[in-house]
Coordinates of C-alpha atoms in Angstrom, one line a residue:
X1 CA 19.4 11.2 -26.0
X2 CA 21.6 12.5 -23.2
X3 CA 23.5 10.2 -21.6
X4 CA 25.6 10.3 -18.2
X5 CA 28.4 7.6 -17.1
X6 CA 28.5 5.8 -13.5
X7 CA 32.4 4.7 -13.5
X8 CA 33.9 3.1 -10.0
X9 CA 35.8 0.1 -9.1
X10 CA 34.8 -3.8 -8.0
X11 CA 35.3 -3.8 -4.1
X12 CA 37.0 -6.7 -2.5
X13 CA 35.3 -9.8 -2.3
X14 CA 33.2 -9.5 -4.9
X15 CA 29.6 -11.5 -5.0
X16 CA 29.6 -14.2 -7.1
X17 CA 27.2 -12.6 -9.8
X18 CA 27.5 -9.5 -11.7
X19 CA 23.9 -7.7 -10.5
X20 CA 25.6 -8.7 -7.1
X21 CA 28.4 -6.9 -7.8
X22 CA 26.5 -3.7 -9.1
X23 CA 24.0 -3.6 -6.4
X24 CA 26.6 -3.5 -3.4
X25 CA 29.4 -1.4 -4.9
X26 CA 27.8 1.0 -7.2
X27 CA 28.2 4.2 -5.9
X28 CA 25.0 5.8 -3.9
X29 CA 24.8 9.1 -5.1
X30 CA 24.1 7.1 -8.7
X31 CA 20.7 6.3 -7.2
X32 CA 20.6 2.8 -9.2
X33 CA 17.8 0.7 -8.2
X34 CA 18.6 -3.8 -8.1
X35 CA 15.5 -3.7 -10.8
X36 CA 17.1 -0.5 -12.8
X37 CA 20.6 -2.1 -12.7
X38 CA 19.3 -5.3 -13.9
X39 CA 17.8 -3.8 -17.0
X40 CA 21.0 -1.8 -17.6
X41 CA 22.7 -5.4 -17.9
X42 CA 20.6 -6.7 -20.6
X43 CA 20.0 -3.1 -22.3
X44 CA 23.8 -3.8 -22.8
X45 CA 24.5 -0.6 -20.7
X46 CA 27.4 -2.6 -18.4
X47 CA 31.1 -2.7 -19.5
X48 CA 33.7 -4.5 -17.6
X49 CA 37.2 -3.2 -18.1
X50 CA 35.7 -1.9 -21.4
X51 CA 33.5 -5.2 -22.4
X52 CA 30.0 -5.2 -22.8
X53 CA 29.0 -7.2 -20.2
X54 CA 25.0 -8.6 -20.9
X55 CA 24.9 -11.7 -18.5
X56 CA 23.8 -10.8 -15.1
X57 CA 25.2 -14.1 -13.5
X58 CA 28.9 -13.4 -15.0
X59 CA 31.5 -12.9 -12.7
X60 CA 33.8 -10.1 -11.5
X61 CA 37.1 -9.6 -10.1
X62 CA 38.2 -7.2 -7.4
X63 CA 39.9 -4.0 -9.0
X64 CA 37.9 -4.3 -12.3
X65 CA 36.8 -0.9 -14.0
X66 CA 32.9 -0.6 -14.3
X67 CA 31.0 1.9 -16.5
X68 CA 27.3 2.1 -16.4
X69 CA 25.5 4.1 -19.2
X70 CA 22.4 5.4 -18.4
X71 CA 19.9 7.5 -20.5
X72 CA 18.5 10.2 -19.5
X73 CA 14.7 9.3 -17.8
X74 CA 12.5 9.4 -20.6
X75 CA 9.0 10.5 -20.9
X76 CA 5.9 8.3 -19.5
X77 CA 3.6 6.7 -22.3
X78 CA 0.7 7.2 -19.3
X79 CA -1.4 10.7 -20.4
X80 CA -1.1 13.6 -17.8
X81 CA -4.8 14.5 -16.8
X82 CA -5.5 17.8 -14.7
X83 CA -7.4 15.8 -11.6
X84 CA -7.9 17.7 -8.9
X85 CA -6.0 16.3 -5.5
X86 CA -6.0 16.8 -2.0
X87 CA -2.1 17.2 -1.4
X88 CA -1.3 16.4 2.1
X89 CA 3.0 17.1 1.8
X90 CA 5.0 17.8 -1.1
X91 CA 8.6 18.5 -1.2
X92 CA 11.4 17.7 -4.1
X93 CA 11.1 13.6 -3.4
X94 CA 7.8 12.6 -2.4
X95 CA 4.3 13.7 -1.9
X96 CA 1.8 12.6 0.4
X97 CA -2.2 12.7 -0.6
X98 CA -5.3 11.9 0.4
X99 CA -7.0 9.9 -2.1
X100 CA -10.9 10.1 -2.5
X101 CA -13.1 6.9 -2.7
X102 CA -13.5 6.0 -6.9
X103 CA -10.2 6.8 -7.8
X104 CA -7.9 4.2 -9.3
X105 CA -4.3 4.9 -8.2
X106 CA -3.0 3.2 -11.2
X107 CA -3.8 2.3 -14.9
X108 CA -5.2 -1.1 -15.9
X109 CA -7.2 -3.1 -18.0
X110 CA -10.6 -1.4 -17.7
X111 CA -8.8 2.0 -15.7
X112 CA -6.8 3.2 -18.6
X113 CA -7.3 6.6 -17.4
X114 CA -8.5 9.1 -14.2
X115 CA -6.3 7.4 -11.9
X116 CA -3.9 8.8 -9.3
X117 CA -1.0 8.6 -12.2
X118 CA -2.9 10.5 -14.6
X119 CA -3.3 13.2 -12.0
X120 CA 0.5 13.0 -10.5
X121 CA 2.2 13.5 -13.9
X122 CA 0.1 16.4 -14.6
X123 CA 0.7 17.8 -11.5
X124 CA 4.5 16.8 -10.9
X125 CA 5.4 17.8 -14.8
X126 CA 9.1 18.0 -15.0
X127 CA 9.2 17.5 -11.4
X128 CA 9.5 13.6 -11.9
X129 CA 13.3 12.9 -11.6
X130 CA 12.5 9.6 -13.6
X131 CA 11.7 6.7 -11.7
X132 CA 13.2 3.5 -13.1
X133 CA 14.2 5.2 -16.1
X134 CA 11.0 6.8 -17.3
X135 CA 9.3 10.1 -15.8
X136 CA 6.6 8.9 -13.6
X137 CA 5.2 8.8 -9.9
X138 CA 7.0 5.3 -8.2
X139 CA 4.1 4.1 -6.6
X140 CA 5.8 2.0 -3.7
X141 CA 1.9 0.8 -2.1
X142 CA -1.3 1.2 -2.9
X143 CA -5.5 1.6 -1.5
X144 CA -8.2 -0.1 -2.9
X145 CA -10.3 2.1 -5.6
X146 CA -13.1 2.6 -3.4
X147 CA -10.7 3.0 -0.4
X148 CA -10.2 6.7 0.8
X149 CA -7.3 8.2 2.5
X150 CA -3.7 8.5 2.9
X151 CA -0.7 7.4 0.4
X152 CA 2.9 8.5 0.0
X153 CA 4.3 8.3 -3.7
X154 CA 7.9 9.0 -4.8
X155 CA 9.0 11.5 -6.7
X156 CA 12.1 10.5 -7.5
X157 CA 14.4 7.4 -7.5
X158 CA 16.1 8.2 -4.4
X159 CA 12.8 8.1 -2.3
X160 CA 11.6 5.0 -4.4
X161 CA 14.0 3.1 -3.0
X162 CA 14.1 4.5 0.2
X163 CA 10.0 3.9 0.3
X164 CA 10.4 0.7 -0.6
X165 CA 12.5 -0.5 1.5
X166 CA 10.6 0.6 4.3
X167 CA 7.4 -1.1 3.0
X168 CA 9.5 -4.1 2.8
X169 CA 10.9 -4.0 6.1
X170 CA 7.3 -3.3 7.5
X171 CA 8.1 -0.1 9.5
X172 CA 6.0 2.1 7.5
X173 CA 2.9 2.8 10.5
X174 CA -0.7 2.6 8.5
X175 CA -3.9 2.9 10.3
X176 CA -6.9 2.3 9.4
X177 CA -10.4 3.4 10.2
X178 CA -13.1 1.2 9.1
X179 CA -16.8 0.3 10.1
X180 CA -17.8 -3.1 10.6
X181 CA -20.6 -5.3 11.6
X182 CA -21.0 -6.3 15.0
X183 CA -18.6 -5.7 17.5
X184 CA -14.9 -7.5 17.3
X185 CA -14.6 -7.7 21.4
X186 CA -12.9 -10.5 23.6
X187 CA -16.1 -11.3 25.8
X188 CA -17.3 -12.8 22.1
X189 CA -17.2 -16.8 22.6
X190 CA -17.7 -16.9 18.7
X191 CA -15.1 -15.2 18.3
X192 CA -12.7 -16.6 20.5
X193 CA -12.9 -19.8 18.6
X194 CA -12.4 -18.5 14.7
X195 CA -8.9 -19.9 13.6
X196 CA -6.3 -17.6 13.3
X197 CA -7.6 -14.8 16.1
X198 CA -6.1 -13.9 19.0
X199 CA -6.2 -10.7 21.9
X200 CA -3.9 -8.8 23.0
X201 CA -4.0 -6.9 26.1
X202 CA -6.3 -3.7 26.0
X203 CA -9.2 -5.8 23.8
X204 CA -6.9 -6.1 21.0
X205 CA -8.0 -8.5 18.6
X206 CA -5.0 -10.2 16.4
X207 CA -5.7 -12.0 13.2
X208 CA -2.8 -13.9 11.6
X209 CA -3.2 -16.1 8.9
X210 CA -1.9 -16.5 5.4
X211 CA -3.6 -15.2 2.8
X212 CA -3.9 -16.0 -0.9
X213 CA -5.9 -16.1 -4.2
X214 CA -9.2 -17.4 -4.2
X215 CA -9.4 -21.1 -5.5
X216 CA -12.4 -20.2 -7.9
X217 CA -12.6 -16.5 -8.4
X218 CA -9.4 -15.0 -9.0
X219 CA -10.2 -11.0 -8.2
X220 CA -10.7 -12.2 -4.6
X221 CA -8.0 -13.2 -1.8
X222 CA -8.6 -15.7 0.2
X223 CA -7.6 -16.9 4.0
X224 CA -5.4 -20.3 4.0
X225 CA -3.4 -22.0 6.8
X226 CA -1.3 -24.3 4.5
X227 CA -0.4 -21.9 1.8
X228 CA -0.3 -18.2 0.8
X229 CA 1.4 -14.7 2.3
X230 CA 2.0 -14.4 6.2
X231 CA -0.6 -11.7 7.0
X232 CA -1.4 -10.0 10.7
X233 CA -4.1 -7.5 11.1
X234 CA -4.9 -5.5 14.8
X235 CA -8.1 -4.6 15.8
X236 CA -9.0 -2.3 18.3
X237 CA -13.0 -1.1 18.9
X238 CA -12.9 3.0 18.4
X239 CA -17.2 3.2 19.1
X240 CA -19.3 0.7 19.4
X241 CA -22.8 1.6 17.4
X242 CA -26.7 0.7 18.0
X243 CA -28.2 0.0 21.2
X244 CA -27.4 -3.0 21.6
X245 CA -24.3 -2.4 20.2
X246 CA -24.4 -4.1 16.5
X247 CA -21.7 -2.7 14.7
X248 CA -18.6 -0.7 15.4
X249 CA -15.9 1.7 14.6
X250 CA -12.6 0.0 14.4
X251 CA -9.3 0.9 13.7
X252 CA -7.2 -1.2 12.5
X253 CA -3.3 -1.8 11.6
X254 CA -0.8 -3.6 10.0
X255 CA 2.0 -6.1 10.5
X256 CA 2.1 -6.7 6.9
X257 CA 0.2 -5.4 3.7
X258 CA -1.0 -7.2 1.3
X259 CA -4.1 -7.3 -0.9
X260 CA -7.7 -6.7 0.6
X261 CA -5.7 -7.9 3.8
X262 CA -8.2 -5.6 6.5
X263 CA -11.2 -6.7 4.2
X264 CA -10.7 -10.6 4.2
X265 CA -9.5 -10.4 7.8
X266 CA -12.1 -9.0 9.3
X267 CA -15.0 -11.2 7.2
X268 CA -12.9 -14.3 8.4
X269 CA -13.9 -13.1 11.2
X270 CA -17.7 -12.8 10.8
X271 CA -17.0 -9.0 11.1
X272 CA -17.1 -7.8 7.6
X273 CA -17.3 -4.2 6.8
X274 CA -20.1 -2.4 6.0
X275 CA -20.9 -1.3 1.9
X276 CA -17.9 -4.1 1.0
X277 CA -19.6 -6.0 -2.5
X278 CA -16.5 -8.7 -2.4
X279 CA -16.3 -9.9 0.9
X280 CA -19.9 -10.4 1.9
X281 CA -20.5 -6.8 3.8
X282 CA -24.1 -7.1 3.4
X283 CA -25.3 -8.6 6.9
X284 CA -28.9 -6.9 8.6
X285 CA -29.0 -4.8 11.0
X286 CA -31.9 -4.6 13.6
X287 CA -34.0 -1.8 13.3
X288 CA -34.0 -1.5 16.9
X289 CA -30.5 -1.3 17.6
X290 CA -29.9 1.3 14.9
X291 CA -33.4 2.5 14.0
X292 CA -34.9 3.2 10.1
X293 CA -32.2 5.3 9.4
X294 CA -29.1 3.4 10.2
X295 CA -30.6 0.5 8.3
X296 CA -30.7 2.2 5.6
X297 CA -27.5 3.9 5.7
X298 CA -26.1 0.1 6.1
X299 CA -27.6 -1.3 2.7
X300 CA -27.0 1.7 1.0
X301 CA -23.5 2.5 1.6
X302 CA -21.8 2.3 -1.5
X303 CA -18.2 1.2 -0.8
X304 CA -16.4 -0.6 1.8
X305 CA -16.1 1.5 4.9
X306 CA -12.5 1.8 5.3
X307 CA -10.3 4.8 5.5
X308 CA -6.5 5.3 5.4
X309 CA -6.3 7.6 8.1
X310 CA -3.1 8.0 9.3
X311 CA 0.6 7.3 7.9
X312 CA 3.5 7.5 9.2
X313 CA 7.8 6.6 7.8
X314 CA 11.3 8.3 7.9
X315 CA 11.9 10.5 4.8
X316 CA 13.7 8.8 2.7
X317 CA 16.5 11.5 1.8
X318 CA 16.3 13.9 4.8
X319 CA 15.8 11.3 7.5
X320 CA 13.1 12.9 9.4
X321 CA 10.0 11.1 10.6
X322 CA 7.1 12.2 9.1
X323 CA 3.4 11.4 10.6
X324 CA 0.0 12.4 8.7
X325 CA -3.6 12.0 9.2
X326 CA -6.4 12.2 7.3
X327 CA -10.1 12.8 8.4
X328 CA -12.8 10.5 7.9
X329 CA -14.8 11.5 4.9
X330 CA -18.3 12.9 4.3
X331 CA -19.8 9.8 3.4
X332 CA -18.5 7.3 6.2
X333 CA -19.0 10.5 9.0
X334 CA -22.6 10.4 7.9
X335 CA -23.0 6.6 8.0
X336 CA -21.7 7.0 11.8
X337 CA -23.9 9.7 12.2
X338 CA -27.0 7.3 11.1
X339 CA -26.0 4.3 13.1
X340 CA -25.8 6.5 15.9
X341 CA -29.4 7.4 16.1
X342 CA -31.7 5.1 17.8
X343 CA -35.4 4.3 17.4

């Protein structure tokens, strides 16, 4: 298998482990990931002044001669599928795509194939510069299955790492457009007095909690205040719908991003969204307010209501700022549509 070399020298002061070491002086243009490099370490791939070096906690001196083998990326086990997508931006690093409510973005136990992977090797082919060592899309964030919209997905290692990092540092901007029931606004006692929400000026409702997996049912996440992730949601009311208004239009943001984290939010907040099986989305609405056909549209909508709608980062090799939107799709356009009629 072909083979290239990454030689350079230990810098001054050198950290006090070896995957220290590699991670701040390997040269950048080697595109060497902390998770890559640490593999490369017990793969035996590491010499130090010409020792095989497996034993990421050993330690370096200043001057010492590193060589890093590393294979050439090898082929992904994951099957290429010809899936249709709705390509947003594509360039040599990255590519940005809408995703359509259903789809899986990656394989699992019981999704083995039609995800988002499936589709981006096909499409990318020899694209793929090898992400971690194996040709395949780096995935640096992800949407629920039956969330639609926007996600950006690394081509190649250079942009995985420079995706990540932004994910990590929170900068990425995600909005969100969901439907919800009834109407997140500050003149709500109720809602005043839920733990964990806040507004903001401009009817901004905050919600910062931690969040975690549910004690008893392990798919779910789960609102704490003693344990968990930090997690902030931002609300802000788009439409309200029905006369009297009984749900709304919302979009929403994040601080952070972590599983289901709009979803349990909101239905923390006795706002739940509309067609969400999980999270107890399943609240009447008066027949009045919305008339016969918003009801229905309510109980029959088959999915959470909640679109990725716009995304926004730096390119991760160019430096540019990039910004993308999506529009809401057919089915959640139509539910507005019904909830808009009255009597």
């Amino acid at each position: 298998m072909p083979v290239t070399t990454v030689t350079f020298a230990v810098q001054p002061d050198p950290p006090a482990r070896l995957d220290k070491v590699l991670a701040r002086d390997v040269p950048d243009d080697a595109v060497l990931s902390r998770s890559r490099l640490g593999r490369l370490i017990a793969d035996g791939a590491v010499t130090i002044d010409g020792a095989v070096v497996t034993d990421p906690r050993a330690r370096v001196t200043e001057g010492a001669a590193v060589v890093i083998t590393v294979e050439e990326a090898q082929d992904s086990h994951i099957v290429a599928q010809d899936i249709a997508l709705d390509i947003v931006f594509e360039d040599a690093d990255l590519i940005v795509l809408n995703k359509p409510a259903g789809m899986v973005v990656h394989p699992a136990p019981g999704s083995p194939d039609g995800t988002l992977v499936n589709a981006l090797i096909h499409h990318c082919g020899d694209d793929l510069s090898g992400v971690g060592g194996m040709k395949r899309p780096g995935i640096v964030h992800r949407i629920d299955k039956e969330t639609s919209g926007l996600l950006v997905v690394a081509k190649s290692d250079a942009a995985h790492q420079g995706l990540a990092a932004q994910f990590a540092a929170h900068t990425v901007q995600r909005r969100y457009l969901a439907v919800c029931f009834g109407v997140p606004d500050a003149n709500d006692p109720r809602l005043r007095g839920v733990k964990g929400t806040s507004f903001e000026p401009g009817n901004i409702l905050k919600i910062q909690t931690m969040l975690g997996r549910h004690r008893t049912d392990r798919q779910k996440q789960a609102v704490s205040f003693q344990s968990g992730r930090h997690a902030v949601t931002r609300v802000r009311i788009v439409e309200p719908l029905g006369t009297p208004a009984v749900a709304a239009l919302v979009e929403c943001w994040l601080e952070t991003g972590r599983t289901h984290q709009i979803r349990v939010h909101l239905a923390h907040c006795g706002h739940g969204l509309i067609g969400d099986p999980v999270y107890g989305g399943r609240q009447k609405l008066a027949v009045k307010a919305v008339g016969e056909d918003g009801v229905a549209a309510a109980r029959g909508f088959a999915r959470q209501a909640l679109h990725a709608a716009t995304l926004g980062f730096v390119h991760p090799v160019s430096g540019e700022t990039l910004e993308f939107a999506a529009p809401l799709p057919e089915d959640m356009e139509q539910l507005l549509r019904d909830l808009r009629h009255q009597g």
